[in-house]
mmCIF file of C-alpha atoms and ligand atoms in Angstrom:
data_model
loop_
_atom_site.group_PDB
_atom_site.id
_atom_site.type_symbol
_atom_site.label_atom_id
_atom_site.label_comp_id
_atom_site.label_asym_id
_atom_site.label_seq_id
_atom_site.Cartn_x
_atom_site.Cartn_y
_atom_site.Cartn_z
ATOM 1 C CA MET A 1 47.766 -46.649 -13.810
ATOM 2 C CA GLN A 2 46.841 -44.846 -10.539
ATOM 3 C CA ASN A 3 44.114 -46.527 -8.541
ATOM 4 C CA PRO A 4 40.974 -44.587 -9.462
ATOM 5 C CA HIS A 5 39.524 -45.329 -5.957
ATOM 6 C CA LEU A 6 42.423 -43.891 -4.017
ATOM 7 C CA MET A 7 41.555 -40.754 -2.121
ATOM 8 C CA ASN A 8 44.148 -38.153 -0.988
ATOM 9 C CA ILE A 9 42.466 -36.318 1.646
ATOM 10 C CA PRO A 10 44.051 -33.015 3.122
ATOM 11 C CA ALA A 11 44.595 -33.831 6.817
ATOM 12 C CA LEU A 12 46.939 -33.267 9.666
ATOM 13 C CA PRO A 13 49.824 -33.836 10.091
ATOM 14 C CA PHE A 14 49.878 -34.618 6.421
ATOM 15 C CA ALA A 15 47.635 -36.025 3.765
ATOM 16 C CA TYR A 16 45.532 -39.177 4.501
ATOM 17 C CA SER A 17 45.458 -41.727 1.663
ATOM 18 C CA CYS A 18 42.927 -44.426 1.441
ATOM 19 C CA ASP A 19 40.986 -46.574 -1.003
ATOM 20 C CA TYR A 20 37.309 -46.287 0.076
ATOM 21 C CA ARG A 21 36.765 -50.041 -0.858
ATOM 22 C CA HIS A 22 39.113 -50.884 1.998
ATOM 23 C CA THR A 23 38.053 -48.138 4.423
ATOM 24 C CA ALA A 24 35.194 -48.249 6.938
ATOM 25 C CA LEU A 25 33.278 -45.286 8.375
ATOM 26 C CA VAL A 26 33.095 -45.937 12.106
ATOM 27 C CA LEU A 27 30.495 -43.991 13.999
ATOM 28 C CA ILE A 28 30.897 -44.291 17.648
ATOM 29 C CA ASP A 29 27.962 -44.325 20.099
ATOM 30 C CA PHE A 30 25.575 -41.794 18.418
ATOM 31 C CA GLN A 31 23.091 -43.139 20.883
ATOM 32 C CA ARG A 32 20.132 -41.424 22.682
ATOM 33 C CA ASP A 33 21.894 -42.375 25.996
ATOM 34 C CA PHE A 34 24.711 -39.841 25.158
ATOM 35 C CA MET A 35 22.901 -37.390 22.840
ATOM 36 C CA GLU A 36 19.633 -36.753 24.669
ATOM 37 C CA PRO A 37 18.376 -35.631 28.080
ATOM 38 C CA GLY A 38 17.630 -38.559 30.463
ATOM 39 C CA GLY A 39 20.365 -40.822 29.362
ATOM 40 C CA PHE A 40 23.887 -41.917 30.662
ATOM 41 C CA GLY A 41 25.599 -38.675 29.573
ATOM 42 C CA GLU A 42 23.196 -36.539 31.537
ATOM 43 C CA THR A 43 23.209 -38.822 34.615
ATOM 44 C CA LEU A 44 26.904 -38.156 34.846
ATOM 45 C CA GLY A 45 26.173 -34.426 35.064
ATOM 46 C CA ASN A 46 26.864 -33.314 31.483
ATOM 47 C CA ASP A 47 25.061 -30.837 29.136
ATOM 48 C CA VAL A 48 24.211 -33.239 26.368
ATOM 49 C CA SER A 49 23.027 -30.479 24.054
ATOM 50 C CA LEU A 50 26.642 -29.802 23.228
ATOM 51 C CA LEU A 51 26.660 -32.755 21.085
ATOM 52 C CA ALA A 52 23.952 -31.919 18.639
ATOM 53 C CA ALA A 53 26.211 -29.581 16.615
ATOM 54 C CA ILE A 54 27.915 -32.432 14.769
ATOM 55 C CA VAL A 55 24.776 -34.299 13.625
ATOM 56 C CA PRO A 56 24.221 -32.353 10.232
ATOM 57 C CA ALA A 57 27.851 -32.924 9.063
ATOM 58 C CA THR A 58 27.704 -36.492 10.049
ATOM 59 C CA GLN A 59 24.533 -37.125 8.249
ATOM 60 C CA THR A 60 25.860 -35.558 5.034
ATOM 61 C CA LEU A 61 29.051 -37.702 5.267
ATOM 62 C CA LEU A 62 26.961 -40.863 6.019
ATOM 63 C CA ALA A 63 24.816 -40.252 3.015
ATOM 64 C CA ALA A 64 27.815 -39.855 0.716
ATOM 65 C CA TRP A 65 29.598 -42.927 2.197
ATOM 66 C CA ARG A 66 26.515 -45.004 1.679
ATOM 67 C CA LYS A 67 26.223 -43.728 -1.867
ATOM 68 C CA ALA A 68 29.819 -44.860 -2.479
ATOM 69 C CA GLY A 69 28.776 -48.327 -1.308
ATOM 70 C CA ALA A 70 31.586 -48.367 1.335
ATOM 71 C CA LEU A 71 31.314 -50.040 4.778
ATOM 72 C CA VAL A 72 29.599 -48.336 7.629
ATOM 73 C CA VAL A 73 30.127 -49.475 11.151
ATOM 74 C CA HIS A 74 27.990 -48.105 13.967
ATOM 75 C CA THR A 75 28.776 -48.832 17.681
ATOM 76 C CA ARG A 76 26.719 -48.681 20.753
ATOM 77 C CA GLU A 77 27.953 -48.665 24.282
ATOM 78 C CA SER A 78 25.663 -51.271 25.819
ATOM 79 C CA HIS A 79 25.341 -54.010 28.347
ATOM 80 C CA ARG A 80 23.376 -57.191 28.564
ATOM 81 C CA PRO A 81 20.145 -56.986 30.561
ATOM 82 C CA ASP A 82 21.683 -59.076 33.366
ATOM 83 C CA LEU A 83 24.722 -56.735 33.399
ATOM 84 C CA SER A 84 27.058 -59.808 33.380
ATOM 85 C CA ASP A 85 29.326 -57.760 30.934
ATOM 86 C CA CYS A 86 29.398 -54.794 33.158
ATOM 87 C CA PRO A 87 32.231 -54.925 35.779
ATOM 88 C CA PRO A 88 31.256 -53.479 39.226
ATOM 89 C CA ALA A 89 34.200 -51.069 38.764
ATOM 90 C CA LYS A 90 32.305 -49.497 35.881
ATOM 91 C CA ARG A 91 28.784 -49.552 37.359
ATOM 92 C CA GLU A 92 29.913 -48.257 40.832
ATOM 93 C CA ARG A 93 32.185 -45.441 39.662
ATOM 94 C CA GLY A 94 31.374 -41.971 40.873
ATOM 95 C CA GLN A 95 28.073 -40.579 42.006
ATOM 96 C CA PRO A 96 25.830 -40.469 38.898
ATOM 97 C CA ALA A 97 22.158 -39.647 39.278
ATOM 98 C CA LEU A 98 21.434 -42.986 37.755
ATOM 99 C CA ARG A 99 23.745 -45.987 37.311
ATOM 100 C CA ILE A 100 24.139 -48.340 34.366
ATOM 101 C CA GLY A 101 21.211 -50.701 34.439
ATOM 102 C CA ASP A 102 18.889 -48.365 36.546
ATOM 103 C CA ASP A 103 15.454 -47.264 35.139
ATOM 104 C CA GLY A 104 15.500 -43.899 33.569
ATOM 105 C CA PRO A 105 13.183 -41.863 31.345
ATOM 106 C CA MET A 106 14.510 -43.728 28.216
ATOM 107 C CA GLY A 107 14.395 -47.087 29.867
ATOM 108 C CA ARG A 108 17.324 -48.919 31.603
ATOM 109 C CA ILE A 109 20.591 -46.859 31.259
ATOM 110 C CA LEU A 110 23.067 -48.432 28.669
ATOM 111 C CA VAL A 111 21.159 -51.606 28.409
ATOM 112 C CA GLN A 112 20.702 -53.409 25.111
ATOM 113 C CA GLY A 113 17.332 -53.101 23.560
ATOM 114 C CA GLU A 114 16.202 -50.066 25.671
ATOM 115 C CA PRO A 115 15.005 -46.977 23.889
ATOM 116 C CA GLY A 116 17.856 -44.847 25.232
ATOM 117 C CA ASN A 117 20.446 -47.419 23.834
ATOM 118 C CA GLN A 118 19.360 -46.858 20.221
ATOM 119 C CA ILE A 119 21.213 -44.691 17.765
ATOM 120 C CA ILE A 120 19.482 -41.457 17.173
ATOM 121 C CA GLU A 121 17.025 -41.290 14.337
ATOM 122 C CA ALA A 122 19.058 -38.866 12.237
ATOM 123 C CA LEU A 123 21.943 -41.425 11.941
ATOM 124 C CA ALA A 124 20.023 -44.740 12.317
ATOM 125 C CA PRO A 125 21.699 -47.753 10.724
ATOM 126 C CA GLU A 126 20.450 -49.083 7.452
ATOM 127 C CA ALA A 127 20.123 -52.727 6.415
ATOM 128 C CA GLY A 128 23.586 -54.209 5.747
ATOM 129 C CA GLU A 129 25.457 -51.823 7.987
ATOM 130 C CA TRP A 130 27.260 -53.271 10.911
ATOM 131 C CA VAL A 131 26.049 -52.464 14.462
ATOM 132 C CA ILE A 132 28.530 -53.363 17.192
ATOM 133 C CA ASP A 133 27.423 -53.687 20.742
ATOM 134 C CA LYS A 134 30.424 -52.934 22.977
ATOM 135 C CA PRO A 135 30.671 -53.368 26.730
ATOM 136 C CA GLY A 136 33.656 -51.120 26.963
ATOM 137 C CA LYS A 137 34.733 -47.735 25.761
ATOM 138 C CA GLY A 138 36.715 -49.191 22.904
ATOM 139 C CA ALA A 139 35.076 -50.799 19.887
ATOM 140 C CA PHE A 140 37.534 -53.619 19.764
ATOM 141 C CA TYR A 141 37.191 -54.923 23.361
ATOM 142 C CA ALA A 142 35.015 -58.015 23.471
ATOM 143 C CA THR A 143 33.328 -57.359 20.156
ATOM 144 C CA GLY A 144 35.086 -59.475 17.417
ATOM 145 C CA LEU A 145 35.277 -56.335 15.331
ATOM 146 C CA HIS A 146 38.901 -56.768 14.310
ATOM 147 C CA ASP A 147 38.290 -60.189 12.796
ATOM 148 C CA ARG A 148 35.362 -59.016 10.876
ATOM 149 C CA LEU A 149 37.261 -56.007 9.494
ATOM 150 C CA GLN A 150 40.141 -58.322 8.511
ATOM 151 C CA ALA A 151 37.806 -60.755 6.766
ATOM 152 C CA ARG A 152 36.444 -57.766 4.739
ATOM 153 C CA GLY A 153 39.881 -56.612 3.849
ATOM 154 C CA ILE A 154 39.624 -53.270 5.682
ATOM 155 C CA THR A 155 42.880 -51.315 6.324
ATOM 156 C CA HIS A 156 41.762 -47.834 7.023
ATOM 157 C CA LEU A 157 39.097 -46.399 9.499
ATOM 158 C CA VAL A 158 37.502 -42.972 9.420
ATOM 159 C CA PHE A 159 36.147 -42.016 12.871
ATOM 160 C CA GLY A 160 33.241 -39.905 13.995
ATOM 161 C CA GLY A 161 31.170 -40.050 17.188
ATOM 162 C CA VAL A 162 30.893 -39.307 20.763
ATOM 163 C CA THR A 163 32.563 -38.547 22.986
ATOM 164 C CA THR A 164 35.825 -37.554 21.451
ATOM 165 C CA GLU A 165 38.171 -38.268 24.398
ATOM 166 C CA VAL A 166 36.352 -41.276 25.703
ATOM 167 C CA CYS A 167 34.862 -43.892 23.334
ATOM 168 C CA VAL A 168 36.160 -42.282 20.188
ATOM 169 C CA GLN A 169 39.757 -41.891 21.233
ATOM 170 C CA THR A 170 39.753 -45.311 22.992
ATOM 171 C CA SER A 171 38.483 -46.936 19.780
ATOM 172 C CA LEU A 172 40.895 -45.051 17.562
ATOM 173 C CA ARG A 173 43.869 -46.015 19.728
ATOM 174 C CA GLU A 174 42.810 -49.680 19.808
ATOM 175 C CA ALA A 175 42.551 -49.636 16.010
ATOM 176 C CA ASN A 176 45.944 -47.967 15.655
ATOM 177 C CA ASP A 177 47.541 -50.767 17.652
ATOM 178 C CA ARG A 178 45.834 -53.316 15.432
ATOM 179 C CA GLY A 179 47.508 -51.832 12.339
ATOM 180 C CA TYR A 180 44.713 -49.556 10.866
ATOM 181 C CA ASP A 181 45.321 -46.137 9.587
ATOM 182 C CA CYS A 182 42.925 -43.889 11.307
ATOM 183 C CA LEU A 183 41.371 -40.524 10.320
ATOM 184 C CA LEU A 184 39.396 -38.577 13.041
ATOM 185 C CA LEU A 185 36.888 -36.056 11.484
ATOM 186 C CA GLU A 186 36.802 -32.993 13.682
ATOM 187 C CA ASP A 187 33.390 -31.835 12.622
ATOM 188 C CA CYS A 188 31.855 -35.253 13.110
ATOM 189 C CA THR A 189 33.028 -35.730 16.730
ATOM 190 C CA GLU A 190 32.157 -33.903 19.878
ATOM 191 C CA SER A 191 32.709 -33.868 23.624
ATOM 192 C CA TYR A 192 30.812 -32.460 26.662
ATOM 193 C CA PHE A 193 34.114 -30.737 27.281
ATOM 194 C CA PRO A 194 35.186 -28.548 24.314
ATOM 195 C CA GLU A 195 38.731 -28.354 25.667
ATOM 196 C CA PHE A 196 38.983 -32.107 25.792
ATOM 197 C CA LYS A 197 38.047 -32.363 22.161
ATOM 198 C CA VAL A 198 40.713 -29.802 21.112
ATOM 199 C CA ALA A 199 43.257 -31.727 23.202
ATOM 200 C CA THR A 200 42.362 -35.142 21.790
ATOM 201 C CA LEU A 201 42.723 -33.903 18.167
ATOM 202 C CA ALA A 202 45.976 -32.391 18.983
ATOM 203 C CA MET A 203 47.128 -35.680 20.723
ATOM 204 C CA VAL A 204 46.041 -37.911 17.849
ATOM 205 C CA ARG A 205 48.013 -35.975 15.160
ATOM 206 C CA ALA A 206 51.081 -35.007 17.339
ATOM 207 C CA GLN A 207 54.546 -36.400 16.714
ATOM 208 C CA GLY A 208 54.023 -37.100 13.069
ATOM 209 C CA GLY A 209 50.583 -38.705 13.593
ATOM 210 C CA ILE A 210 51.541 -40.947 16.482
ATOM 211 C CA VAL A 211 48.033 -42.650 16.512
ATOM 212 C CA GLY A 212 46.389 -41.097 13.435
ATOM 213 C CA TRP A 213 45.339 -38.163 11.369
ATOM 214 C CA THR A 214 42.651 -35.433 11.959
ATOM 215 C CA GLY A 215 40.707 -33.762 9.125
ATOM 216 C CA ALA A 216 37.473 -32.101 8.026
ATOM 217 C CA SER A 217 34.462 -34.055 6.456
ATOM 218 C CA ALA A 218 34.321 -31.585 3.628
ATOM 219 C CA ASP A 219 37.764 -32.587 2.436
ATOM 220 C CA LEU A 220 36.813 -36.303 2.558
ATOM 221 C CA LEU A 221 33.580 -35.577 0.703
ATOM 222 C CA ALA A 222 35.357 -33.755 -2.043
ATOM 223 C CA GLU A 223 37.793 -36.676 -2.500
ATOM 224 C CA LEU A 224 34.926 -39.155 -2.380
ATOM 225 C CA GLU A 225 33.075 -37.312 -5.097
ATOM 226 C CA ARG A 226 36.184 -37.161 -7.275
ATOM 227 C CA SER A 227 37.098 -40.804 -6.874
HETATM 228 C C1 LIG B 301 31.352 -42.333 27.664
HETATM 229 C C2 LIG B 301 31.328 -42.654 25.255
HETATM 230 N N1 LIG B 301 31.648 -41.060 27.565
HETATM 231 N N2 LIG B 301 30.686 -43.144 24.330
HETATM 232 N N3 LIG B 301 31.084 -43.129 26.529
HETATM 233 O O1 LIG B 301 31.248 -42.792 28.679
HETATM 234 O O2 LIG B 301 32.236 -41.828 25.007
#
């Protein structure tokens, strides 16, 4: 008998198959520091309002994923208050208005526990969901995430989050190298640079899905409902 929990989701470059009991929804860095004025994203000179467009679709997906009882992983790009996990190369890069660790309108930029470092209210983690604080762009660097996913029997990862070409793409590539099949949802990820989003989606699925699949949340929702 066919596995009733198996989902066959229309995707590119071809259908993405996964059992939601072995799949985690990974939401990357939906933090005020990236999504709202006064945070890290804006200090780098970006128009942060561009990122708001993906919140409704991500909320709908998150609600359905929760209802299915499947694993949700939230990440935050964040550093310890003493910045011992922030290499000078990261802190001193470029000419931002405020650097990591500086005081801003939402507290210290990209520092754990500060208001700006929290995930936006609309997508706030619920009890039992994993919240991974990561000092790098990738979710697997210095976090122990791989071991936790392995212990939980997770083989597939569905990604949303910001920004597409930085922390989302880095995390997806790290995951691919660790043996996970990865689906990037195009309506649940956004960039400050629309052309970078388009390019990232194309890169991920090129060459027969060289590092993963891309798809739409509506197609995932339909399969989740069916299974
Ligand atoms: C950036 C991220 N863009 N979450 N971080 O620095 O993509």
